[in-house]
CSV table of C-alpha atoms in Angstrom, one decimal:
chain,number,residue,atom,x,y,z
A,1,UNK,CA,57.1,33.4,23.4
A,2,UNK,CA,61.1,32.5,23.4
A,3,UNK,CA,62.8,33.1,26.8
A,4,UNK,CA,64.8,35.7,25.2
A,5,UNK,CA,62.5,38.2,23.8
A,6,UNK,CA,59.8,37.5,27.2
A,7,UNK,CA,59.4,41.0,28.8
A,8,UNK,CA,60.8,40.8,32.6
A,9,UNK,CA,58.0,39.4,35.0
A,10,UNK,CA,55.7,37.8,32.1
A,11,UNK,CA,53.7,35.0,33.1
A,12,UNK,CA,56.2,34.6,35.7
A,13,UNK,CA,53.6,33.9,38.4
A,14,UNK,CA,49.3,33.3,37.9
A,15,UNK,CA,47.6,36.7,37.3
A,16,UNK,CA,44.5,37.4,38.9
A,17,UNK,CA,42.1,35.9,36.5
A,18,UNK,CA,44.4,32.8,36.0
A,19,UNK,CA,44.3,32.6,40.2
A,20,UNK,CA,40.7,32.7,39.6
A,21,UNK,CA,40.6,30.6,37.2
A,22,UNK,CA,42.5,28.0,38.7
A,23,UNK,CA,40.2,28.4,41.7
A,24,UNK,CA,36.9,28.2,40.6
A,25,UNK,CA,37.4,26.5,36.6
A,26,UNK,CA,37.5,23.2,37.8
A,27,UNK,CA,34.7,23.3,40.2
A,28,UNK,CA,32.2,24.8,37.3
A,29,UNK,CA,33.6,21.9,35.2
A,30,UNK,CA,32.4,19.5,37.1
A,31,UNK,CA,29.2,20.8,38.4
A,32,UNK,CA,28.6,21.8,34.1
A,33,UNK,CA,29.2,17.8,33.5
A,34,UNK,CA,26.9,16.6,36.2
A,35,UNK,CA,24.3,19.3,35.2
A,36,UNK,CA,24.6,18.3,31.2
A,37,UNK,CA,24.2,14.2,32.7
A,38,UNK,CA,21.0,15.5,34.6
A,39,UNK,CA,19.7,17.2,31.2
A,40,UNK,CA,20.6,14.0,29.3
A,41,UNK,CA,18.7,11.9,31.9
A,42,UNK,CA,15.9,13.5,31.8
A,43,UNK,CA,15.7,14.0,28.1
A,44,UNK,CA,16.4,10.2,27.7
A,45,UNK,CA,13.2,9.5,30.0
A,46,UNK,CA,10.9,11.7,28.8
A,47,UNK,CA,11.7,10.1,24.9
A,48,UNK,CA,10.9,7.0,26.9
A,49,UNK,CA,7.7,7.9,28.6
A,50,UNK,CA,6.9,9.3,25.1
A,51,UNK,CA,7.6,6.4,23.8
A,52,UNK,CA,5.8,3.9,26.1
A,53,UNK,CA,2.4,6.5,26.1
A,54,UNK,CA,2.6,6.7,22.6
A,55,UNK,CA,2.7,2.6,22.4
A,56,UNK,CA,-0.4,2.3,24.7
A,57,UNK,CA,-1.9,4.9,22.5
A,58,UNK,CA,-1.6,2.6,19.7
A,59,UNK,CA,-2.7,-0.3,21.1
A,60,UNK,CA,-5.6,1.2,22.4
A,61,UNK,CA,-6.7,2.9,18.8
A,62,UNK,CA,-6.0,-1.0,17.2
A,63,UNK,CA,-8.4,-2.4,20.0
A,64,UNK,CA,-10.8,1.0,19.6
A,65,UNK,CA,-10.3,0.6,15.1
A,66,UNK,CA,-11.5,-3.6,16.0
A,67,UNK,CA,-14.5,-2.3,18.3
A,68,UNK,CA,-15.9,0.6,16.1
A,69,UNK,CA,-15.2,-1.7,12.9
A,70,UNK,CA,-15.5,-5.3,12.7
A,71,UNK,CA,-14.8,-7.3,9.5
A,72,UNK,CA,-17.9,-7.0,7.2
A,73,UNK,CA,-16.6,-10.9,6.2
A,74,UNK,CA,-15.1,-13.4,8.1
A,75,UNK,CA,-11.2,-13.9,9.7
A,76,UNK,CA,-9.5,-17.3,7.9
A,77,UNK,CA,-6.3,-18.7,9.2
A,78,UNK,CA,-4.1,-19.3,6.6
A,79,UNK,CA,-1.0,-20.6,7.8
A,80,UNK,CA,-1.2,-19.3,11.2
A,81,UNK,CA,-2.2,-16.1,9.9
A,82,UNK,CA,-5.8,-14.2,9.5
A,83,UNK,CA,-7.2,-13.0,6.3
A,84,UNK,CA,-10.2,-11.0,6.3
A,85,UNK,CA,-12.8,-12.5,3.3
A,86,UNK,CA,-15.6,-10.7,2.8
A,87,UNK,CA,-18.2,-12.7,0.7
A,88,UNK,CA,-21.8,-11.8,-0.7
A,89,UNK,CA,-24.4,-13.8,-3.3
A,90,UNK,CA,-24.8,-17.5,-4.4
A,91,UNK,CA,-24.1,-19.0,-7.5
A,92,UNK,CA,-21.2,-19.7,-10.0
A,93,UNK,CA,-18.8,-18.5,-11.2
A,94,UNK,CA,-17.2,-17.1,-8.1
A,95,UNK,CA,-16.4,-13.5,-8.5
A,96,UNK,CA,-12.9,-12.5,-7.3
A,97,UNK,CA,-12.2,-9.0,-6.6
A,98,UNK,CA,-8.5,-8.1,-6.7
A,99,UNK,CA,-8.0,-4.1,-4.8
A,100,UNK,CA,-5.1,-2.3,-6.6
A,101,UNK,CA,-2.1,-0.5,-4.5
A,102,UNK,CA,-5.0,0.6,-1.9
A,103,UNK,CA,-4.6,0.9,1.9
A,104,UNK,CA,-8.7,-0.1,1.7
A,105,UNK,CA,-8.3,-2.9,0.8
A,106,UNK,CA,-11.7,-5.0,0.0
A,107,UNK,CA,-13.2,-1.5,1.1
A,108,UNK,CA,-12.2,-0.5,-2.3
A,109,UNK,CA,-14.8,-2.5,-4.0
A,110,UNK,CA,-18.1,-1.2,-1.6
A,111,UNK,CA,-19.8,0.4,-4.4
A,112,UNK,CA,-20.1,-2.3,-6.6
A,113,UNK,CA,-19.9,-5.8,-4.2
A,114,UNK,CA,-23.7,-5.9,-3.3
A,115,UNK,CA,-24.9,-5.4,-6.6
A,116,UNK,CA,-22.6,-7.7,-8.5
A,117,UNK,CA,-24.0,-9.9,-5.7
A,118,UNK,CA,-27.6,-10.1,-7.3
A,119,UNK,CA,-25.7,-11.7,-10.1
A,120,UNK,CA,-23.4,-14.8,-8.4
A,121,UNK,CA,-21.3,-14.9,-5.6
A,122,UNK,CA,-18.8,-12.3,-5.3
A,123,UNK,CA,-15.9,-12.2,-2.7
A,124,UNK,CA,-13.4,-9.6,-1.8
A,125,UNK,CA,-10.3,-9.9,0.7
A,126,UNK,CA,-8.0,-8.2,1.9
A,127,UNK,CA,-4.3,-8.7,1.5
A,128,UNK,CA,-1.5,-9.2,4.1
A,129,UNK,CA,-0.9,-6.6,5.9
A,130,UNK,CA,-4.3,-4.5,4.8
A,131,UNK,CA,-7.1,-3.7,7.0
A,132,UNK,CA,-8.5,-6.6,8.8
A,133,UNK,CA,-5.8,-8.7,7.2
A,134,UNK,CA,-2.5,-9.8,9.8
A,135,UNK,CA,0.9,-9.0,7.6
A,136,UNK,CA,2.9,-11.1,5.7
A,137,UNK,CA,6.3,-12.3,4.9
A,138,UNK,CA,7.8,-9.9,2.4
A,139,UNK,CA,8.8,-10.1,-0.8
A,140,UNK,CA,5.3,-9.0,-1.1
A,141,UNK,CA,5.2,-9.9,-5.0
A,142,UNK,CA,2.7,-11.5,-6.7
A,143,UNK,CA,3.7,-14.8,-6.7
A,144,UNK,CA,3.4,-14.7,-2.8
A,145,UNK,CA,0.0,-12.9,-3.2
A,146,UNK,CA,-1.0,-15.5,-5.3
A,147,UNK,CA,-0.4,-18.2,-2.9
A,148,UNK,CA,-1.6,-16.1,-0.5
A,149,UNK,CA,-5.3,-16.1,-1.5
A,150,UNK,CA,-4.9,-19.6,-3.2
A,151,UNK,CA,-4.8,-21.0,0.2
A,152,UNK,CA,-7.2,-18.5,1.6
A,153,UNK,CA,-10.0,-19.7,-1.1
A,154,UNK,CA,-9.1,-23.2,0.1
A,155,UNK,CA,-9.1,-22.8,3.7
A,156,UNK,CA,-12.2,-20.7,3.1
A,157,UNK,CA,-14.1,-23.4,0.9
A,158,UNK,CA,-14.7,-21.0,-1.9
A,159,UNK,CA,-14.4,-23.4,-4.9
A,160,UNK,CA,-13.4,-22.7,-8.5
A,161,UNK,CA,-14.3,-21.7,-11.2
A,162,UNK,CA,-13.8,-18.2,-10.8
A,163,UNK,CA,-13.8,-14.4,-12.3
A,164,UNK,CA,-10.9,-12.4,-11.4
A,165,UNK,CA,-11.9,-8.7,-11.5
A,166,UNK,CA,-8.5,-6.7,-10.7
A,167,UNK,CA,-8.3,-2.6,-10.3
A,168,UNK,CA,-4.8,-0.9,-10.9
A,169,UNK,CA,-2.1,-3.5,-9.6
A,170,UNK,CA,-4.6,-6.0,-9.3
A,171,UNK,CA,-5.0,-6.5,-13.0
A,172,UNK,CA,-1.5,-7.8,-13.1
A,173,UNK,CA,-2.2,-9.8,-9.7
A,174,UNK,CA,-5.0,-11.4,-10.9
A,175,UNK,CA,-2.9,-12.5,-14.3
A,176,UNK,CA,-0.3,-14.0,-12.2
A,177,UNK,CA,-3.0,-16.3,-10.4
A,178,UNK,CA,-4.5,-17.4,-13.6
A,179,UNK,CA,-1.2,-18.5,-14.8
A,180,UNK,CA,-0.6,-20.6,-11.6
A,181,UNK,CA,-3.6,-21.9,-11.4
A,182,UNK,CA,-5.1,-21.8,-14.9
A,183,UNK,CA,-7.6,-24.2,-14.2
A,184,UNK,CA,-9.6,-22.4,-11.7
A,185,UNK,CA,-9.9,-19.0,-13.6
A,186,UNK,CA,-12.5,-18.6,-16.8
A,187,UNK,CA,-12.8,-14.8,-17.0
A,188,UNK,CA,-11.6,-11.5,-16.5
A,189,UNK,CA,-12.7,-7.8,-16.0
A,190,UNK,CA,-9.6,-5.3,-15.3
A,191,UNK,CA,-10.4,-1.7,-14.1
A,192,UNK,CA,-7.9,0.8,-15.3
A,193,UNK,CA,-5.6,-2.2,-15.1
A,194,UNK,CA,-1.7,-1.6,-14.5
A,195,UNK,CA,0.3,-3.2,-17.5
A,196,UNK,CA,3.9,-5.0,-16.7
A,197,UNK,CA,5.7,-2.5,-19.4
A,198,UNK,CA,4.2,0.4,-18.2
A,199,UNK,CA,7.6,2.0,-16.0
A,200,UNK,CA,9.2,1.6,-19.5
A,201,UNK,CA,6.6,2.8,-22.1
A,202,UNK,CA,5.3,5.9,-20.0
A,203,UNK,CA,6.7,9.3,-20.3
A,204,UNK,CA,10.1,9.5,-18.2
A,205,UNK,CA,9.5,12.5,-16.8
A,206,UNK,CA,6.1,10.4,-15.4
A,207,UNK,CA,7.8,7.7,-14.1
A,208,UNK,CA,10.6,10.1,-12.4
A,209,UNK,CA,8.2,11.6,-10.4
A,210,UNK,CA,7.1,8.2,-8.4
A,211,UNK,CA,7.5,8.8,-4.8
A,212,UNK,CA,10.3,6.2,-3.7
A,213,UNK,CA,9.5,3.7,-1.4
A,214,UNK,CA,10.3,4.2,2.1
A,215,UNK,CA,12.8,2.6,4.3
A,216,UNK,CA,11.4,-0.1,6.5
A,217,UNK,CA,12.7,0.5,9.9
A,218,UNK,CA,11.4,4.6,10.3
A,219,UNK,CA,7.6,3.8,9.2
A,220,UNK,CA,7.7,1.2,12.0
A,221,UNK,CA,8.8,2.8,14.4
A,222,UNK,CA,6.7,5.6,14.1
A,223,UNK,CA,3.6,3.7,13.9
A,224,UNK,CA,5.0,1.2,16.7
A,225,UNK,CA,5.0,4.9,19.2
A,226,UNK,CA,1.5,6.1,17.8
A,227,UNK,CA,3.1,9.3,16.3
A,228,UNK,CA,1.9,7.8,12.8
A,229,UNK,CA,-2.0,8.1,14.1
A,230,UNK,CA,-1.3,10.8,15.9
A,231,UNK,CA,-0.5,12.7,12.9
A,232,UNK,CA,-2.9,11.1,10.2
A,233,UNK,CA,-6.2,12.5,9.7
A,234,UNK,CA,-9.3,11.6,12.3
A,235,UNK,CA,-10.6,8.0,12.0
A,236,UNK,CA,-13.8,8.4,10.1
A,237,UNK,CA,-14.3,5.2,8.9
A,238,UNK,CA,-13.1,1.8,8.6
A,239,UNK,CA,-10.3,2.7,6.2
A,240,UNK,CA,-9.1,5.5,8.2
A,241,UNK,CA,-9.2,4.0,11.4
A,242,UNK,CA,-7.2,1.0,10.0
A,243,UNK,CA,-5.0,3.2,7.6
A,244,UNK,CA,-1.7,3.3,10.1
A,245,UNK,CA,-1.3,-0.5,9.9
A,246,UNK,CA,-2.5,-1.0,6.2
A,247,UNK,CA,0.1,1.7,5.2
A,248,UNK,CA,2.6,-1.7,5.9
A,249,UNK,CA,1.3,-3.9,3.5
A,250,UNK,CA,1.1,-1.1,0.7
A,251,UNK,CA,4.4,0.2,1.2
A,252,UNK,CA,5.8,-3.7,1.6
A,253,UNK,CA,3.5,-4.0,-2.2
A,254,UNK,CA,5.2,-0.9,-3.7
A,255,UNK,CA,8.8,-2.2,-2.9
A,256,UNK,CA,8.2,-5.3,-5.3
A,257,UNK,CA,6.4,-2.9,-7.6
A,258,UNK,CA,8.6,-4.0,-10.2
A,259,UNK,CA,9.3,-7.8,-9.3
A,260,UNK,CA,5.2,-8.0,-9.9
A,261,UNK,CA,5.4,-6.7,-13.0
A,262,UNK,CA,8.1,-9.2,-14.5
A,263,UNK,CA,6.4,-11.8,-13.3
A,264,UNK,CA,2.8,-10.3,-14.8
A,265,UNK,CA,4.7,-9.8,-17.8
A,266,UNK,CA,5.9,-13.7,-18.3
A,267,UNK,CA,2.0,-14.5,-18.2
A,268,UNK,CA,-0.8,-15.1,-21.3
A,269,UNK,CA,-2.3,-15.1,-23.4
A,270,UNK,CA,-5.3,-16.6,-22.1
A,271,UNK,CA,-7.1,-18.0,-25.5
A,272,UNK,CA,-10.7,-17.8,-25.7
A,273,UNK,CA,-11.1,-16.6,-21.8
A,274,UNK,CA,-13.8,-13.8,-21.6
A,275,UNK,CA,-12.4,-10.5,-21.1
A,276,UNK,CA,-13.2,-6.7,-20.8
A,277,UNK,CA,-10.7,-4.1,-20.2
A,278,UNK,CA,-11.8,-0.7,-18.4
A,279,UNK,CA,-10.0,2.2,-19.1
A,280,UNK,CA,-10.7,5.3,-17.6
A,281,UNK,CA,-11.7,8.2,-19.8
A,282,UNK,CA,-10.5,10.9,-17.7
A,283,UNK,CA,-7.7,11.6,-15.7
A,284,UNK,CA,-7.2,15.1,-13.9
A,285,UNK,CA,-4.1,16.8,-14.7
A,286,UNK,CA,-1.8,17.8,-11.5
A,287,UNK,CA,-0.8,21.6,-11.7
A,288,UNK,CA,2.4,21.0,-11.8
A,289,UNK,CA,2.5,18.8,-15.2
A,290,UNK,CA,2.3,20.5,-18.2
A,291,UNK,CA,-0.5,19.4,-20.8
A,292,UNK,CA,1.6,18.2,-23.6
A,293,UNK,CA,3.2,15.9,-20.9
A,294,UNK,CA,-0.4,14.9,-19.9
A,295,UNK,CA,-1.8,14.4,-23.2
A,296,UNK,CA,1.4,12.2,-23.7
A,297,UNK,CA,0.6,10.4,-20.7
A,298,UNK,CA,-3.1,9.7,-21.6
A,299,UNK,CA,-1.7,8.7,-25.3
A,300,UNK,CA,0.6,5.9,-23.4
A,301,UNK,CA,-2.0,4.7,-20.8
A,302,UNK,CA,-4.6,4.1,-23.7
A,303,UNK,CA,-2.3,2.1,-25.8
A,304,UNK,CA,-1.3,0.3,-22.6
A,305,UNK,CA,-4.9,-0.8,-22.4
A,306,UNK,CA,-5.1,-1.5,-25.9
A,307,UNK,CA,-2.5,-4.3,-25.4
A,308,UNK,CA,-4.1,-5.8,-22.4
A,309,UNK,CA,-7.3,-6.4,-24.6
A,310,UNK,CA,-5.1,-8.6,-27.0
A,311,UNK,CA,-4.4,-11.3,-24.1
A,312,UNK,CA,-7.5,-13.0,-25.0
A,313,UNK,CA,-9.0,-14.0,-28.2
A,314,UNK,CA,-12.2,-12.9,-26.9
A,315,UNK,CA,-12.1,-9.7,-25.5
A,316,UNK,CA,-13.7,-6.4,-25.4
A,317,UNK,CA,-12.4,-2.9,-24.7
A,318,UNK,CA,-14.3,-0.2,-23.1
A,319,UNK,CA,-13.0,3.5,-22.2
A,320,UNK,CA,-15.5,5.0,-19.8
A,321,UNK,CA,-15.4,8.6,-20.7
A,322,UNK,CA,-16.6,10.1,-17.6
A,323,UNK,CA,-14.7,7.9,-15.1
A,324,UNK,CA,-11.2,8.3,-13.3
A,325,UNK,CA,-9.0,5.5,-12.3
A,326,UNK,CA,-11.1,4.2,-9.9
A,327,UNK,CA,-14.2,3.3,-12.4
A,328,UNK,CA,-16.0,1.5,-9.6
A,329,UNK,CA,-16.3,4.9,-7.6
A,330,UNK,CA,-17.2,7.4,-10.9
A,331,UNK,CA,-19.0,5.1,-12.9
A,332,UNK,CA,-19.9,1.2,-10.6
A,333,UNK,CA,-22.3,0.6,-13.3
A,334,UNK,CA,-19.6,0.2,-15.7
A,335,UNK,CA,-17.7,-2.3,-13.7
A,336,UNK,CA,-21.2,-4.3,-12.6
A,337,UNK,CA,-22.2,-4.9,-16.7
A,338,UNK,CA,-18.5,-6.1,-17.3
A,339,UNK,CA,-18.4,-8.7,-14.4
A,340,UNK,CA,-22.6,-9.1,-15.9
A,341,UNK,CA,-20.9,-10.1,-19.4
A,342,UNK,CA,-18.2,-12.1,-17.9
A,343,UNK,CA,-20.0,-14.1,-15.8
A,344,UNK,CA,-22.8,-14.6,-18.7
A,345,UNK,CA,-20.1,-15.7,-21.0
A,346,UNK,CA,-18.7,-18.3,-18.2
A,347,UNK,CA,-21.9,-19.5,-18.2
A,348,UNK,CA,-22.4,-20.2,-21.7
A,349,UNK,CA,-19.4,-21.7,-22.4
């Protein structure tokens, strides 16, 4: 207020809250600020203690996951690093199974291993990152993955030739080896096999839908505190118990999602090599997706297959009408008397 229109005696001297004020408003200041430190202290150390319990917790359930469930296979150092490689059967060709985008990893493949193993020697392994495997160095595409389990076939002595069988993503996996190494593969058998073109030739509103992939630093740090066991389901088996580290090497897989598919997509034909294609009969339709949508999306899928059956001169495609995408689980038989015909027509020549 101007000098000239102040009333007489305003704010001339302290009233009696402002004497108060003036008193006691500093002192509660202060003892506020050192209270708030306290409060910030303490928070800060119990996220710590958190933190540290929740890292033994972890490191207990790894130990506690290796003790309840030890690799069905063997370990392999490749590299400095352990693969898991989980082999059954004698005889040749070698049977290669490839898992898709699958925190299970060889586990994937249990309901059809031992019996394929009557018929020649069958292996499964586990990728970087995935169950009983250590993790890898990312870019996680499938030129890496094919080096990867070059040099884990080598270092295990499993010698060529070989059938690649390859569910989902590891249809186009299993292309990119046989293109590395063409001498070492003489058949096929894809189950409900991805197909390189398939983010660009399915419905849009399909593709749209794809959960991104997630940022690297968050999933880490919540597994690296325990909080990402904590909150999973109970282990129940081996996949479970393992699922908190494997989620690493299938999220690290779904980031070069699209970098494997180029490079799938720069691979065959593959003449004369024997080859059945899978394709699932049935897929369930999510609530949320209407069925035009979904018949669209069965339309695309099929043709999809259709084209992965013209890689090879001799080839043969079968939809299993009762079956899902994972073939091996609905219908094992299905997958067994593909890798049956494969293997036969190795044989023959």
């Amino acid at each position: 207020m101007p000098e000239a229109e102040r009333p007489p005696g305003a704010f001339s001297r302290p009233g009696a809250f402002q004497r108060i004020g003036q008193r006691i408003g500093p002192g509660i200041g202060r003892r506020l600020a050192r209270a708030c430190r306290r409060v910030a202290l303490v928070a800060v150390g119990l996220t710590v203690v958190a933190a540290a319990a929740g890292a033994v917790y972890e490191e207990w359930s790894r130990r506690r996951a290796w003790r309840l469930y030890p690799p069905p296979g063997e370990l392999v150092r490749v590299d400095g690093r352990s693969f898991h490689l989980h082999c059954l059967g004698q005889g040749s060709p070698t049977v290669i199974l490839e898992a898709g985008l699958d925190r299970r990893g060889s586990l994937a493949w249990s309901t059809v291993q031992p019996e394929m193993a009557a018929l020649t020697r069958v292996c499964a392994y586990d990728r970087a990152g995935i169950q009983w495997s250590e993790a890898g160095q990312e870019p996680r595409d499938a030129e890496r993955i094919a080096s990867d389990l070059h040099a884990l076939l080598e270092a295990a002595e499993v010698a060529p030739p070989y059938v690649l069988v390859g569910h989902s993503l590891g249809g186009p996996l299993s292309r990119v080896y046989a293109h590395r190494f063409p001498d070492e593969v003489m058949g096929f058998v894809w189950v409900d096999s991805s197909h390189p073109e398939q983010l660009q030739r399915l419905p849009r509103e399909v593709i749209a839908a794809r959960p991104e992939p997630r940022s690297r630093i968050a999933p880490r740090i919540s597994r690296a505190i325990g909080w990402t066991r904590l909150r999973g389901p109970r282990a129940r088996d081996a996949g479970s118990a393992f699922a908190p580290t494997s989620v690493r090497g299938v999220v690290g897989e779904q980031r070069a999602l699209e970098d494997v598919f180029a490079q799938a997509g720069g691979t065959g034909p593959f003449g004369g090599r024997p080859l059945v294609v899978l394709t699932a009969g049935t897929r369930p339709r999510p609530p949320e997706r209407s069925e035009e949508l979904h018949a669209r999306l069965q339309e695309g899928w099929l043709a999809l297959q259709v084209d992965l059956a013209t890689l090879s001169i001799n080839s043969d495609h079968r939809v299993i009408a009762q079956a899902s995408h994972y073939i091996q689980v609905d219908d094992p038989e299905a997958v067994v008397t593909a890798v049956e015909d494969v293997v036969a027509a190795v044989r023959e020549g």
